[in-house]
Tab-separated table of C-alpha atoms in Angstrom:
chain	number	residue	atom	x	y	z
A	156	MET	CA	33.190	1.081	160.425
A	157	ASN	CA	30.977	3.938	159.221
A	158	THR	CA	32.746	7.271	159.822
A	159	ASP	CA	29.844	9.521	158.762
A	160	SER	CA	28.248	11.403	161.660
A	161	ARG	CA	24.719	10.617	160.476
A	162	PRO	CA	23.455	7.259	161.819
A	163	PHE	CA	22.282	4.531	159.524
A	164	HIS	CA	19.989	1.616	160.233
A	165	ALA	CA	19.425	-1.846	158.798
A	166	VAL	CA	16.412	-3.999	158.040
A	167	ILE	CA	17.295	-7.634	157.345
A	168	VAL	CA	14.512	-9.610	155.684
A	169	ALA	CA	14.630	-13.285	156.670
A	170	GLY	CA	11.025	-14.218	156.115
A	171	GLY	CA	11.124	-16.761	153.297
A	172	SER	CA	10.100	-20.400	153.566
A	173	GLY	CA	13.225	-21.564	151.716
A	174	SER	CA	11.230	-24.164	149.783
A	175	ARG	CA	13.708	-24.252	146.867
A	176	SER	CA	16.750	-24.508	149.149
A	177	GLY	CA	15.369	-27.459	151.097
A	178	GLY	CA	14.306	-25.667	154.275
A	179	ARG	CA	14.277	-22.359	156.125
A	180	LYS	CA	17.638	-21.178	154.838
A	181	GLN	CA	18.014	-18.333	157.346
A	182	TRP	CA	18.579	-20.989	160.053
A	183	MET	CA	20.851	-23.250	158.005
A	184	ILE	CA	24.566	-23.410	158.779
A	185	LEU	CA	27.029	-21.747	156.418
A	186	GLY	CA	30.712	-21.607	157.311
A	187	GLY	CA	29.990	-22.644	160.890
A	188	ARG	CA	27.323	-19.952	161.478
A	189	THR	CA	23.680	-19.525	160.644
A	190	VAL	CA	22.941	-17.783	157.360
A	191	LEU	CA	21.189	-15.004	159.285
A	192	ASP	CA	24.131	-14.448	161.632
A	193	TRP	CA	26.431	-13.441	158.754
A	194	SER	CA	24.299	-10.413	157.841
A	195	ILE	CA	23.749	-9.350	161.449
A	196	ALA	CA	27.491	-9.437	162.106
A	197	ALA	CA	28.246	-7.380	158.965
A	198	PHE	CA	25.903	-4.568	159.988
A	199	GLU	CA	27.258	-4.656	163.534
A	200	ALA	CA	30.816	-4.325	162.214
A	201	ALA	CA	29.794	-1.420	159.960
A	202	GLY	CA	28.297	0.453	162.926
A	203	ALA	CA	24.540	0.287	162.293
A	204	ALA	CA	22.619	2.222	164.949
A	205	GLN	CA	19.628	-0.149	164.832
A	206	ILE	CA	19.250	-3.559	163.238
A	207	VAL	CA	15.755	-4.943	162.677
A	208	VAL	CA	15.411	-8.585	161.612
A	209	VAL	CA	12.103	-9.622	160.037
A	210	VAL	CA	11.219	-13.318	160.365
A	211	PRO	CA	8.049	-15.382	159.873
A	212	ALA	CA	5.662	-15.070	162.812
A	213	GLU	CA	6.297	-18.687	163.805
A	214	ASP	CA	10.051	-17.995	164.033
A	215	VAL	CA	9.869	-14.951	166.324
A	216	GLN	CA	10.473	-16.917	169.537
A	217	GLN	CA	13.420	-18.793	168.028
A	218	ALA	CA	14.944	-15.553	166.726
A	219	GLN	CA	14.468	-13.829	170.088
A	220	ALA	CA	16.293	-16.670	171.836
A	221	ALA	CA	19.164	-16.596	169.342
A	222	TYR	CA	19.595	-12.876	168.634
A	223	GLY	CA	17.283	-10.884	170.919
A	224	GLY	CA	20.176	-9.219	172.710
A	225	ARG	CA	21.686	-7.929	169.461
A	226	VAL	CA	18.787	-6.889	167.214
A	227	TRP	CA	15.074	-6.063	167.142
A	228	ILE	CA	12.920	-8.994	166.018
A	229	VAL	CA	9.773	-8.283	163.993
A	230	ALA	CA	7.175	-10.626	162.494
A	231	GLY	CA	6.919	-10.556	158.716
A	232	GLY	CA	3.858	-10.328	156.505
A	233	ALA	CA	2.194	-12.315	153.741
A	234	GLN	CA	4.486	-10.911	151.010
A	235	ARG	CA	8.105	-9.772	151.093
A	236	ALA	CA	6.946	-6.155	150.646
A	237	ASP	CA	4.766	-6.484	153.754
A	238	SER	CA	7.754	-7.793	155.705
A	239	VAL	CA	9.922	-4.887	154.571
A	240	VAL	CA	7.312	-2.337	155.632
A	241	ASN	CA	6.940	-4.042	159.024
A	242	GLY	CA	10.698	-3.788	159.495
A	243	LEU	CA	10.840	-0.137	158.439
A	244	LYS	CA	8.034	0.842	160.788
A	245	ALA	CA	9.831	-0.853	163.693
A	246	LEU	CA	12.740	1.594	163.435
A	247	VAL	CA	12.787	4.307	166.080
A	248	THR	CA	14.672	7.097	164.355
A	249	ASP	CA	14.570	10.366	162.438
A	250	CYS	CA	12.663	10.109	159.166
A	251	ASP	CA	15.624	11.514	157.224
A	252	ASP	CA	18.039	8.829	158.458
A	253	ILE	CA	19.485	6.262	156.077
A	254	VAL	CA	18.133	2.726	156.096
A	255	LEU	CA	19.685	-0.240	154.305
A	256	ILE	CA	17.342	-3.094	153.398
A	257	HIS	CA	19.052	-6.447	152.968
A	258	ASP	CA	18.087	-10.034	152.186
A	259	ALA	CA	19.461	-12.556	154.687
A	260	ALA	CA	19.742	-14.919	151.702
A	261	ARG	CA	22.813	-12.893	150.623
A	262	PRO	CA	24.943	-13.722	153.665
A	263	LEU	CA	28.483	-12.782	152.546
A	264	LEU	CA	27.867	-9.091	153.120
A	265	LYS	CA	30.919	-7.081	154.226
A	266	PRO	CA	31.249	-3.602	155.797
A	267	HIS	CA	32.871	-2.265	152.597
A	268	HIS	CA	29.666	-3.058	150.663
A	269	ILE	CA	27.694	-1.065	153.218
A	270	ASN	CA	30.153	1.847	153.199
A	271	ALA	CA	29.982	2.072	149.395
A	272	LEU	CA	26.240	2.661	149.619
A	273	LEU	CA	26.583	5.128	152.480
A	274	ALA	CA	29.087	7.134	150.450
A	275	GLU	CA	26.584	7.441	147.581
A	276	LEU	CA	23.802	8.605	149.877
A	277	LYS	CA	25.845	11.645	150.917
A	278	THR	CA	24.739	13.177	147.596
A	279	LYS	CA	22.088	10.796	146.179
A	280	PRO	CA	18.568	9.946	147.373
A	281	ALA	CA	18.921	6.166	146.931
A	282	ALA	CA	21.412	3.522	145.833
A	283	ILE	CA	21.589	-0.217	145.351
A	284	LEU	CA	24.311	-2.765	144.769
A	285	ALA	CA	24.109	-4.383	141.330
A	286	LEU	CA	26.235	-6.251	138.803
A	287	PRO	CA	26.165	-5.725	135.022
A	288	VAL	CA	24.705	-8.645	133.083
A	289	THR	CA	27.492	-10.463	131.224
A	290	ASP	CA	25.728	-13.616	130.003
A	291	SER	CA	23.693	-13.788	126.819
A	292	LEU	CA	20.006	-13.573	127.584
A	293	LYS	CA	17.297	-15.804	126.165
A	294	ARG	CA	13.551	-15.709	126.583
A	295	GLY	CA	12.059	-19.183	126.419
A	296	ASP	CA	8.696	-20.789	125.913
A	297	HIS	CA	8.397	-24.496	126.805
A	298	ASN	CA	12.202	-24.900	126.665
A	299	ARG	CA	12.380	-23.248	123.253
A	300	ILE	CA	14.145	-19.933	122.587
A	301	VAL	CA	11.703	-17.339	121.301
A	302	GLU	CA	13.746	-14.159	121.821
A	303	ALA	CA	17.293	-13.004	122.643
A	304	PRO	CA	17.030	-9.666	124.484
A	305	ALA	CA	20.044	-7.364	124.333
A	306	ARG	CA	22.044	-7.276	127.568
A	307	ASP	CA	23.236	-3.674	127.102
A	308	ASN	CA	22.584	-1.539	130.193
A	309	LEU	CA	21.069	-4.477	132.079
A	310	TRP	CA	22.044	-5.013	135.719
A	311	ARG	CA	21.431	-7.754	138.285
A	312	ALA	CA	20.062	-6.099	141.410
A	313	GLN	CA	21.534	-7.160	144.741
A	314	THR	CA	21.128	-6.058	148.334
A	315	PRO	CA	21.589	-4.047	150.492
A	316	GLN	CA	19.527	-1.266	148.956
A	317	ALA	CA	19.814	2.147	150.637
A	318	PHE	CA	17.240	4.946	151.046
A	319	ARG	CA	16.093	7.713	153.330
A	320	LEU	CA	13.572	6.169	155.678
A	321	ASN	CA	10.732	8.567	154.937
A	322	ASP	CA	11.283	8.313	151.171
A	323	ILE	CA	10.955	4.554	151.005
A	324	LEU	CA	7.990	4.442	153.395
A	325	ARG	CA	6.105	6.978	151.246
A	326	ALA	CA	7.066	5.052	148.126
A	327	TYR	CA	5.476	1.904	149.557
A	328	GLU	CA	2.321	3.875	150.401
A	329	ARG	CA	2.080	4.891	146.731
A	330	TRP	CA	2.726	1.421	145.339
A	331	PRO	CA	-0.351	-0.202	143.680
A	332	ALA	CA	-1.966	-2.642	146.103
A	333	ASP	CA	-2.684	-5.180	143.351
A	334	GLN	CA	0.952	-5.486	142.231
A	335	VAL	CA	3.884	-7.318	143.851
A	336	PRO	CA	7.255	-5.511	143.623
A	337	THR	CA	10.437	-7.494	143.124
A	338	ASP	CA	12.541	-5.222	145.330
A	339	GLU	CA	12.692	-1.808	147.024
A	340	ALA	CA	14.407	-0.150	144.055
A	341	MET	CA	11.351	-0.933	141.943
A	342	VAL	CA	9.096	0.690	144.538
A	343	ALA	CA	11.349	3.745	144.834
A	344	ALA	CA	11.604	4.253	141.065
A	345	HIS	CA	7.805	4.018	140.732
A	346	SER	CA	7.565	6.854	143.252
A	347	GLY	CA	9.953	9.056	141.260
A	348	ILE	CA	13.069	8.480	143.363
A	349	ASN	CA	16.308	8.331	141.376
A	350	VAL	CA	18.173	5.152	142.335
A	351	THR	CA	21.932	5.025	141.746
A	352	LEU	CA	23.621	1.783	140.724
A	353	VAL	CA	26.719	0.897	142.753
A	354	GLU	CA	28.861	-1.990	141.547
A	355	GLY	CA	28.125	-5.053	143.633
A	356	ASP	CA	30.035	-8.237	144.287
A	357	MET	CA	29.803	-11.844	143.126
A	358	ALA	CA	30.160	-12.810	146.799
A	359	LEU	CA	26.665	-11.395	147.347
A	360	HIS	CA	25.242	-14.341	145.430
A	361	LYS	CA	21.758	-15.210	146.627
A	362	LEU	CA	21.077	-18.547	148.322
A	363	THR	CA	18.191	-20.092	146.418
A	364	TYR	CA	19.034	-23.728	145.676
A	365	PRO	CA	21.030	-26.340	147.655
A	366	ALA	CA	23.945	-25.979	145.227
A	367	ASP	CA	24.272	-22.313	146.206
A	368	PHE	CA	25.403	-23.342	149.689
A	369	ALA	CA	28.346	-25.263	148.228
A	370	LEU	CA	29.287	-22.229	146.132
A	371	LEU	CA	29.302	-19.854	149.100
A	372	GLU	CA	31.154	-22.356	151.291
A	373	ALA	CA	33.868	-22.385	148.615
A	374	LEU	CA	33.980	-18.570	148.598
A	375	ILE	CA	34.343	-18.543	152.381
A	376	ARG	CA	37.252	-20.979	152.234
A	377	ALA	CA	38.913	-19.037	149.424
A	378	ASP	CA	38.561	-15.790	151.388
A	379	LYS	CA	40.500	-17.225	154.318
A	380	PRO	CA	42.690	-19.995	152.904
A	381	LYS	CA	45.166	-19.996	155.782
A	382	GLU	CA	42.676	-19.756	158.599
A	383	LYS	CA	42.521	-22.838	160.734
A	384	ILE	CA	39.037	-23.454	162.046
A	385	MET	CA	39.389	-24.590	165.643
A	386	LYS	CA	36.688	-26.809	167.048
A	387	GLN	CA	36.022	-27.535	170.698
A	388	VAL	CA	34.581	-30.687	172.173
A	389	ARG	CA	32.385	-29.725	175.108
A	390	ILE	CA	30.764	-31.912	177.756
A	391	GLY	CA	27.398	-31.230	179.395
A	392	GLN	CA	25.532	-32.941	182.195
A	393	GLY	CA	21.950	-32.714	183.398
A	394	PHE	CA	19.808	-34.095	186.204
A	395	ASP	CA	16.063	-34.158	186.816
A	396	ALA	CA	13.629	-35.821	189.232
A	397	HIS	CA	9.841	-36.029	189.507
A	398	ARG	CA	7.439	-37.364	192.102
A	399	TRP	CA	5.096	-40.282	191.378
A	400	GLY	CA	1.346	-39.592	191.367
A	401	GLU	CA	-1.900	-41.153	190.247
A	402	GLY	CA	-2.056	-42.074	186.580
A	403	GLN	CA	-2.140	-44.820	183.977
A	404	SER	CA	1.052	-44.190	182.000
A	405	VAL	CA	4.381	-42.377	182.157
A	406	TRP	CA	6.522	-40.618	179.527
A	407	LEU	CA	10.229	-41.496	179.636
A	408	CYS	CA	12.791	-40.550	176.975
A	409	GLY	CA	10.002	-39.698	174.540
A	410	VAL	CA	8.187	-43.043	174.905
A	411	GLU	CA	4.861	-43.574	176.661
A	412	ILE	CA	4.868	-46.608	178.980
A	413	VAL	CA	1.712	-48.091	180.457
A	414	HIS	CA	2.082	-47.925	184.251
A	415	ASN	CA	-0.107	-47.670	187.343
A	416	GLN	CA	1.326	-44.233	188.167
A	417	THR	CA	2.528	-41.142	186.353
A	418	LEU	CA	5.175	-38.536	187.036
A	419	ILE	CA	3.959	-35.170	188.287
A	420	GLY	CA	5.242	-32.015	186.637
A	421	HIS	CA	4.277	-28.805	184.839
A	422	SER	CA	4.896	-30.372	181.429
A	423	ASP	CA	4.653	-34.103	180.665
A	424	ALA	CA	7.360	-34.658	183.359
A	425	ASP	CA	9.622	-36.702	181.076
A	426	ALA	CA	12.633	-36.707	183.388
A	427	GLY	CA	14.878	-38.369	180.797
A	428	LEU	CA	14.333	-35.701	178.144
A	429	HIS	CA	14.518	-32.926	180.749
A	430	ALA	CA	17.916	-34.127	181.953
A	431	LEU	CA	19.166	-34.442	178.378
A	432	THR	CA	17.901	-30.954	177.474
A	433	ASP	CA	19.799	-29.502	180.439
A	434	ALA	CA	22.940	-31.398	179.447
A	435	LEU	CA	22.870	-29.994	175.893
A	436	LEU	CA	22.135	-26.444	177.031
A	437	GLY	CA	24.928	-26.710	179.575
A	438	ALA	CA	27.455	-27.943	177.032
A	439	ALA	CA	26.730	-24.925	174.822
A	440	GLY	CA	26.711	-22.454	177.737
A	441	LEU	CA	23.043	-21.595	177.141
A	442	GLY	CA	21.653	-21.828	180.675
A	443	ASP	CA	19.143	-24.470	181.690
A	444	ILE	CA	15.672	-25.663	180.786
A	445	GLY	CA	14.042	-23.313	183.291
A	446	ASP	CA	15.548	-20.288	181.544
A	447	HIS	CA	13.968	-21.224	178.228
A	448	PHE	CA	10.743	-22.884	179.456
A	449	PRO	CA	9.909	-21.488	182.917
A	450	PRO	CA	7.439	-23.651	184.882
A	451	THR	CA	5.565	-20.470	185.817
A	452	ASP	CA	4.551	-19.959	182.177
A	453	PRO	CA	1.108	-21.510	181.555
A	454	GLN	CA	1.855	-22.171	177.860
A	455	TRP	CA	4.114	-25.093	178.882
A	456	LYS	CA	1.430	-26.774	181.007
A	457	GLY	CA	1.310	-30.392	179.844
A	458	ALA	CA	3.739	-29.669	176.967
A	459	SER	CA	5.507	-32.559	175.269
A	460	SER	CA	9.159	-32.545	176.335
A	461	ASP	CA	10.431	-33.344	172.860
A	462	ARG	CA	9.770	-29.650	172.123
A	463	PHE	CA	12.261	-28.649	174.833
A	464	LEU	CA	14.910	-31.037	173.549
A	465	LYS	CA	14.454	-29.947	169.924
A	466	HIS	CA	14.812	-26.311	170.992
A	467	ALA	CA	18.176	-27.054	172.645
A	468	VAL	CA	19.360	-28.897	169.526
A	469	ASP	CA	18.309	-25.990	167.269
A	470	LEU	CA	20.209	-23.483	169.410
A	471	ILE	CA	23.371	-25.590	169.273
A	472	ARG	CA	23.201	-25.975	165.495
A	473	GLN	CA	22.539	-22.254	165.032
A	474	ARG	CA	25.939	-21.727	166.644
A	475	GLY	CA	27.609	-24.176	164.277
A	476	GLY	CA	27.627	-27.016	166.797
A	477	GLU	CA	27.004	-30.706	166.299
A	478	ILE	CA	26.037	-33.382	168.804
A	479	VAL	CA	28.643	-36.123	169.135
A	480	ASN	CA	26.811	-38.460	171.530
A	481	VAL	CA	24.344	-38.535	174.424
A	482	ASP	CA	23.976	-40.914	177.367
A	483	VAL	CA	20.878	-41.010	179.606
A	484	THR	CA	20.523	-43.006	182.837
A	485	LEU	CA	17.096	-43.524	184.422
A	486	ILE	CA	17.113	-44.192	188.176
A	487	CYS	CA	14.027	-46.010	189.424
A	488	GLU	CA	12.703	-49.259	190.886
A	489	ARG	CA	9.862	-49.315	188.392
A	490	PRO	CA	8.723	-49.423	185.646
A	491	LYS	CA	11.129	-51.819	183.996
A	492	ILE	CA	13.137	-49.877	181.421
A	493	LYS	CA	14.883	-52.613	179.468
A	494	PRO	CA	11.837	-53.662	177.379
A	495	HIS	CA	11.515	-50.049	176.171
A	496	ARG	CA	15.166	-49.090	175.890
A	497	GLU	CA	15.559	-49.499	172.124
A	498	ALA	CA	12.390	-47.511	171.461
A	499	MET	CA	13.770	-44.757	173.709
A	500	ARG	CA	17.092	-44.713	171.877
A	501	ALA	CA	15.330	-44.507	168.521
A	502	ARG	CA	13.054	-41.672	169.664
A	503	ILE	CA	15.920	-39.594	171.088
A	504	ALA	CA	17.966	-40.163	167.912
A	505	GLU	CA	15.003	-38.943	165.850
A	506	ILE	CA	14.512	-35.794	167.955
A	507	ILE	CA	18.156	-34.717	168.010
A	508	GLY	CA	18.906	-35.804	164.449
A	509	VAL	CA	21.774	-38.255	164.966
A	510	GLY	CA	22.344	-41.946	164.345
A	511	ILE	CA	21.043	-44.321	167.001
A	512	ASP	CA	24.626	-45.492	167.601
A	513	ARG	CA	25.273	-42.083	169.214
A	514	VAL	CA	22.472	-42.536	171.752
A	515	SER	CA	22.671	-44.589	174.949
A	516	VAL	CA	19.841	-45.190	177.417
A	517	LYS	CA	20.469	-47.132	180.607
A	518	ALA	CA	18.624	-47.787	183.851
A	519	THR	CA	19.644	-48.561	187.398
A	520	THR	CA	18.127	-48.787	190.870
A	521	THR	CA	19.343	-47.530	194.239
A	522	GLU	CA	18.754	-50.927	195.908
A	523	GLN	CA	15.609	-49.580	197.602
A	524	MET	CA	17.513	-46.673	199.173
A	525	GLY	CA	16.473	-43.030	198.997
A	526	PHE	CA	13.384	-41.502	197.374
A	527	THR	CA	13.704	-43.593	194.201
A	528	GLY	CA	14.227	-46.771	196.259
A	529	ARG	CA	11.127	-46.049	198.310
A	530	GLY	CA	9.092	-45.514	195.156
A	531	GLU	CA	8.449	-41.840	195.864
A	532	GLY	CA	9.826	-40.625	192.551
A	533	LEU	CA	12.056	-41.202	189.555
A	534	ALA	CA	15.344	-39.497	188.666
A	535	ALA	CA	17.352	-39.179	185.484
A	536	GLN	CA	20.819	-37.984	184.651
A	537	ALA	CA	22.329	-37.302	181.251
A	538	VAL	CA	25.728	-36.624	179.786
A	539	CYS	CA	26.440	-35.338	176.292
A	540	SER	CA	29.342	-34.212	174.162
A	541	ILE	CA	29.090	-31.638	171.409
A	542	GLU	CA	31.572	-30.266	168.877
A	543	ILE	CA	31.368	-26.525	168.336
């Protein structure tokens, strides 16, 4: 916890594509949590007054759903520097306040790292975490050594990097538009700001390649060798129904079936996927489909329901959860489900990312009783289990 009376703020940059790590690493699971969640939690524990998270524009909605109640979400720019500036400008604070800029790709941040920087900024204009270079350095050309630079006085820059807000904003204004900086310290130094080096930590290793995840997982386990990670198995259930109307086909469990009617709804009215989405959201305690995709919102008019289901799956995995199995029952007199059942199982398995052996699709009738028996509509119910 920061004991200094002056507030400090955080900008977490999570805008990379993660192409070298095999995907958008900020959303990947590390130690049972998303990579991004580790950094947010560290700044919360250290007492940050404001936390701004910068994500790609296409990830803003996902980030709002996952963390909107804890942090400010801002869309990033074309380059990392653009994303940093967007995050800095989103802060609502005094220009002389301290801001720490951190890469989400360095998730094992701890409050003591933050406090070390804050202590330096009591007397210094800027400071960064860094480690002295210990390996021999080689400059290569086509896999051939052409030079061996001396490693004396060389440091590996890490994050967070700490500045006064107004100083770093002005430094970015002065930075040449045709050059791409590697980090904020480079921008600050170019502007004449003295940047102090504070000894960093090997635990702040940057996630770049798939192998880096295994390394950090090992560090997490070593940090808490006696901690027993408790997992819960949770059950969720969902139900949905739609009225029959004029049409030539119907979507059920992600499969289009030729039929002389269609189901009426705001989206594609896939009752099977709607019920399953509600079951998954319920198991994770995340509300229902209407909370995330309100039928009053015109953007979901005619939307494919696999988007709703995928959203529920993403939210569960962001919280370190995994789907154990799902079971969907369609209740209708027609169309006949059995000829399409295997295709439905395969499509659901593809959407939620599990083996087809974890997916069950069944159908039943009500023996011509009730609204489904009279052919007025179709209903679906779903049950799921997740481990979290």
